[in-house]
PDB file of C-alpha atoms in Angstrom:
ATOM      1  CA  MET A 144     -33.463 -43.421-237.719  1.00  0.00           C
ATOM      2  CA  PRO A 145     -30.308 -41.469-236.853  1.00  0.00           C
ATOM      3  CA  LYS A 146     -30.098 -37.734-237.212  1.00  0.00           C
ATOM      4  CA  PRO A 147     -28.457 -36.396-240.267  1.00  0.00           C
ATOM      5  CA  GLN A 148     -24.959 -35.184-239.530  1.00  0.00           C
ATOM      6  CA  ILE A 149     -23.458 -32.015-240.870  1.00  0.00           C
ATOM      7  CA  LEU A 150     -19.740 -30.780-240.493  1.00  0.00           C
ATOM      8  CA  VAL A 151     -19.498 -27.006-239.985  1.00  0.00           C
ATOM      9  CA  ILE A 152     -16.069 -25.725-240.970  1.00  0.00           C
ATOM     10  CA  ASP A 153     -15.415 -22.137-239.924  1.00  0.00           C
ATOM     11  CA  ASP A 154     -12.333 -20.414-238.299  1.00  0.00           C
ATOM     12  CA  GLU A 155     -14.582 -18.099-236.302  1.00  0.00           C
ATOM     13  CA  GLU A 156     -15.683 -19.694-232.984  1.00  0.00           C
ATOM     14  CA  ARG A 157     -18.690 -17.465-232.630  1.00  0.00           C
ATOM     15  CA  ILE A 158     -20.001 -18.456-236.078  1.00  0.00           C
ATOM     16  CA  ARG A 159     -19.502 -22.132-235.486  1.00  0.00           C
ATOM     17  CA  GLU A 160     -21.485 -21.970-232.221  1.00  0.00           C
ATOM     18  CA  ILE A 161     -24.358 -19.959-233.670  1.00  0.00           C
ATOM     19  CA  VAL A 162     -24.603 -22.348-236.647  1.00  0.00           C
ATOM     20  CA  ARG A 163     -24.281 -25.407-234.284  1.00  0.00           C
ATOM     21  CA  VAL A 164     -27.217 -24.185-232.162  1.00  0.00           C
ATOM     22  CA  CYS A 165     -29.393 -23.225-235.147  1.00  0.00           C
ATOM     23  CA  LEU A 166     -28.813 -26.477-237.007  1.00  0.00           C
ATOM     24  CA  THR A 167     -29.194 -28.681-233.891  1.00  0.00           C
ATOM     25  CA  ASP A 168     -32.201 -26.947-232.183  1.00  0.00           C
ATOM     26  CA  LEU A 169     -34.095 -25.847-235.200  1.00  0.00           C
ATOM     27  CA  GLY A 170     -32.946 -28.439-237.908  1.00  0.00           C
ATOM     28  CA  GLY A 171     -32.481 -31.568-235.950  1.00  0.00           C
ATOM     29  CA  TRP A 172     -29.128 -31.989-237.253  1.00  0.00           C
ATOM     30  CA  ASP A 173     -26.284 -33.830-235.468  1.00  0.00           C
ATOM     31  CA  VAL A 174     -23.510 -31.168-235.807  1.00  0.00           C
ATOM     32  CA  ILE A 175     -19.749 -31.640-235.792  1.00  0.00           C
ATOM     33  CA  THR A 176     -17.443 -28.666-236.098  1.00  0.00           C
ATOM     34  CA  ALA A 177     -13.995 -27.864-237.334  1.00  0.00           C
ATOM     35  CA  ASN A 178     -11.993 -24.563-236.761  1.00  0.00           C
ATOM     36  CA  SER A 179      -9.781 -24.860-239.879  1.00  0.00           C
ATOM     37  CA  GLY A 180      -9.811 -26.246-243.450  1.00  0.00           C
ATOM     38  CA  GLN A 181      -7.176 -28.921-242.487  1.00  0.00           C
ATOM     39  CA  GLU A 182      -9.207 -30.116-239.568  1.00  0.00           C
ATOM     40  CA  GLY A 183     -12.236 -30.036-241.573  1.00  0.00           C
ATOM     41  CA  LEU A 184     -10.707 -32.153-244.346  1.00  0.00           C
ATOM     42  CA  GLN A 185      -9.642 -34.769-241.671  1.00  0.00           C
ATOM     43  CA  LYS A 186     -12.994 -34.774-240.062  1.00  0.00           C
ATOM     44  CA  ALA A 187     -14.829 -35.189-243.461  1.00  0.00           C
ATOM     45  CA  LYS A 188     -12.442 -38.124-244.140  1.00  0.00           C
ATOM     46  CA  THR A 189     -13.211 -39.845-240.737  1.00  0.00           C
ATOM     47  CA  GLU A 190     -16.664 -38.833-239.910  1.00  0.00           C
ATOM     48  CA  HIS A 191     -18.315 -39.066-243.407  1.00  0.00           C
ATOM     49  CA  PRO A 192     -20.967 -36.396-242.617  1.00  0.00           C
ATOM     50  CA  ASP A 193     -24.261 -36.054-244.775  1.00  0.00           C
ATOM     51  CA  ALA A 194     -23.231 -32.584-245.705  1.00  0.00           C
ATOM     52  CA  ILE A 195     -20.635 -29.735-245.006  1.00  0.00           C
ATOM     53  CA  LEU A 196     -21.273 -26.126-244.348  1.00  0.00           C
ATOM     54  CA  LEU A 197     -18.077 -24.476-245.269  1.00  0.00           C
ATOM     55  CA  ASP A 198     -16.720 -20.959-244.671  1.00  0.00           C
ATOM     56  CA  VAL A 199     -14.869 -19.580-247.684  1.00  0.00           C
ATOM     57  CA  SER A 200     -12.260 -17.214-245.972  1.00  0.00           C
ATOM     58  CA  MET A 201      -9.983 -19.299-243.612  1.00  0.00           C
ATOM     59  CA  PRO A 202      -6.326 -18.703-243.065  1.00  0.00           C
ATOM     60  CA  ASP A 203      -4.765 -22.336-243.534  1.00  0.00           C
ATOM     61  CA  LEU A 204      -6.910 -23.806-246.350  1.00  0.00           C
ATOM     62  CA  ASP A 205      -9.650 -21.702-247.759  1.00  0.00           C
ATOM     63  CA  GLY A 206     -13.011 -23.016-248.888  1.00  0.00           C
ATOM     64  CA  PHE A 207     -12.166 -22.949-252.570  1.00  0.00           C
ATOM     65  CA  GLU A 208      -9.143 -25.176-251.915  1.00  0.00           C
ATOM     66  CA  LEU A 209     -10.929 -27.387-249.504  1.00  0.00           C
ATOM     67  CA  VAL A 210     -13.678 -28.029-252.020  1.00  0.00           C
ATOM     68  CA  GLU A 211     -11.033 -29.213-254.596  1.00  0.00           C
ATOM     69  CA  GLN A 212      -9.378 -31.455-251.966  1.00  0.00           C
ATOM     70  CA  LEU A 213     -12.832 -32.877-250.941  1.00  0.00           C
ATOM     71  CA  GLN A 214     -13.578 -33.615-254.580  1.00  0.00           C
ATOM     72  CA  GLN A 215     -10.200 -35.441-255.017  1.00  0.00           C
ATOM     73  CA  THR A 216     -10.778 -37.639-252.144  1.00  0.00           C
ATOM     74  CA  PRO A 217     -13.029 -40.623-253.104  1.00  0.00           C
ATOM     75  CA  SER A 218     -14.684 -41.116-249.815  1.00  0.00           C
ATOM     76  CA  CYS A 219     -15.642 -37.296-249.617  1.00  0.00           C
ATOM     77  CA  ARG A 220     -16.432 -36.719-253.289  1.00  0.00           C
ATOM     78  CA  GLU A 221     -20.171 -37.244-252.861  1.00  0.00           C
ATOM     79  CA  ILE A 222     -20.743 -35.078-249.735  1.00  0.00           C
ATOM     80  CA  PRO A 223     -22.880 -32.050-250.727  1.00  0.00           C
ATOM     81  CA  VAL A 224     -21.012 -28.789-249.817  1.00  0.00           C
ATOM     82  CA  ILE A 225     -22.794 -25.560-248.877  1.00  0.00           C
ATOM     83  CA  MET A 226     -20.491 -22.463-248.846  1.00  0.00           C
ATOM     84  CA  LEU A 227     -20.893 -19.871-246.214  1.00  0.00           C
ATOM     85  CA  THR A 228     -19.484 -16.586-247.185  1.00  0.00           C
ATOM     86  CA  ALA A 229     -19.339 -12.753-246.836  1.00  0.00           C
ATOM     87  CA  LYS A 230     -17.961 -12.708-250.387  1.00  0.00           C
ATOM     88  CA  VAL A 231     -20.586 -11.432-252.790  1.00  0.00           C
ATOM     89  CA  LEU A 232     -18.584  -9.907-255.538  1.00  0.00           C
ATOM     90  CA  LYS A 233     -19.381 -10.702-259.003  1.00  0.00           C
ATOM     91  CA  GLN A 234     -16.067 -12.732-259.572  1.00  0.00           C
ATOM     92  CA  ASP A 235     -16.816 -14.683-256.360  1.00  0.00           C
ATOM     93  CA  ARG A 236     -20.375 -15.582-257.483  1.00  0.00           C
ATOM     94  CA  ASP A 237     -19.003 -16.657-261.008  1.00  0.00           C
ATOM     95  CA  ARG A 238     -16.461 -18.916-259.159  1.00  0.00           C
ATOM     96  CA  PHE A 239     -19.302 -20.504-256.956  1.00  0.00           C
ATOM     97  CA  GLU A 240     -21.350 -21.157-260.140  1.00  0.00           C
ATOM     98  CA  GLN A 241     -18.434 -23.018-261.694  1.00  0.00           C
ATOM     99  CA  MET A 242     -17.978 -25.314-258.613  1.00  0.00           C
ATOM    100  CA  ASP A 243     -19.747 -28.587-257.838  1.00  0.00           C
ATOM    101  CA  ILE A 244     -21.409 -27.286-254.656  1.00  0.00           C
ATOM    102  CA  ALA A 245     -24.907 -27.587-253.385  1.00  0.00           C
ATOM    103  CA  GLY A 246     -25.226 -23.860-252.766  1.00  0.00           C
ATOM    104  CA  VAL A 247     -24.215 -20.598-251.215  1.00  0.00           C
ATOM    105  CA  ILE A 248     -25.457 -18.949-247.932  1.00  0.00           C
ATOM    106  CA  THR A 249     -24.231 -15.423-247.410  1.00  0.00           C
ATOM    107  CA  LYS A 250     -23.237 -13.817-244.210  1.00  0.00           C
ATOM    108  CA  PRO A 251     -24.735 -12.264-242.304  1.00  0.00           C
ATOM    109  CA  PHE A 252     -27.387 -15.007-242.285  1.00  0.00           C
ATOM    110  CA  ASN A 253     -30.637 -15.133-240.460  1.00  0.00           C
ATOM    111  CA  PRO A 254     -30.183 -17.724-237.558  1.00  0.00           C
ATOM    112  CA  LEU A 255     -33.899 -18.485-237.462  1.00  0.00           C
ATOM    113  CA  THR A 256     -34.110 -19.515-241.127  1.00  0.00           C
ATOM    114  CA  LEU A 257     -30.467 -21.087-241.524  1.00  0.00           C
ATOM    115  CA  ALA A 258     -31.671 -24.695-240.886  1.00  0.00           C
ATOM    116  CA  GLN A 259     -34.482 -24.295-243.562  1.00  0.00           C
ATOM    117  CA  GLN A 260     -32.023 -22.761-246.047  1.00  0.00           C
ATOM    118  CA  VAL A 261     -29.570 -25.797-245.527  1.00  0.00           C
ATOM    119  CA  ALA A 262     -32.507 -28.180-245.868  1.00  0.00           C
ATOM    120  CA  ASN A 263     -33.749 -26.379-249.047  1.00  0.00           C
ATOM    121  CA  LEU A 264     -30.398 -26.397-250.742  1.00  0.00           C
ATOM    122  CA  LEU A 265     -29.707 -29.956-249.872  1.00  0.00           C
ATOM    123  CA  ALA A 266     -33.107 -31.027-251.177  1.00  0.00           C
ATOM    124  CA  THR A 267     -32.739 -29.178-254.385  1.00  0.00           C
ATOM    125  CA  ASN A 268     -29.457 -30.874-255.102  1.00  0.00           C
ATOM    126  CA  SER A 269     -30.650 -34.340-254.255  1.00  0.00           C
ATOM    127  CA  ASP A 270     -33.158 -34.388-257.082  1.00  0.00           C
TER     128      ASP A 270
END
């Protein structure tokens, strides 16, 4: 059985690498990465990952805009998205609640529990 594949989209290389190592070593995921919203959108269309872990704040196409574009793309519409964010203001939380996403993980996150957090959010949303 192939490993589940997750696409990690974050403009910070350090964060992408930490997340990649955590999800690969502790979660058993096959991880692909993208360093921008535009690159992430293209990889989502071509790679068809099982899930997407998406940074909210990116310069070219932020996480909110990218989720909208993914939901407008038939081949990407059903891919569960987990937002990765330092944004924890009330208006941000309200906006997350209105979005069709699997969940939110806040930065800074605990690298040792990240894979389990992702698995829990995806399991909760697959019911």
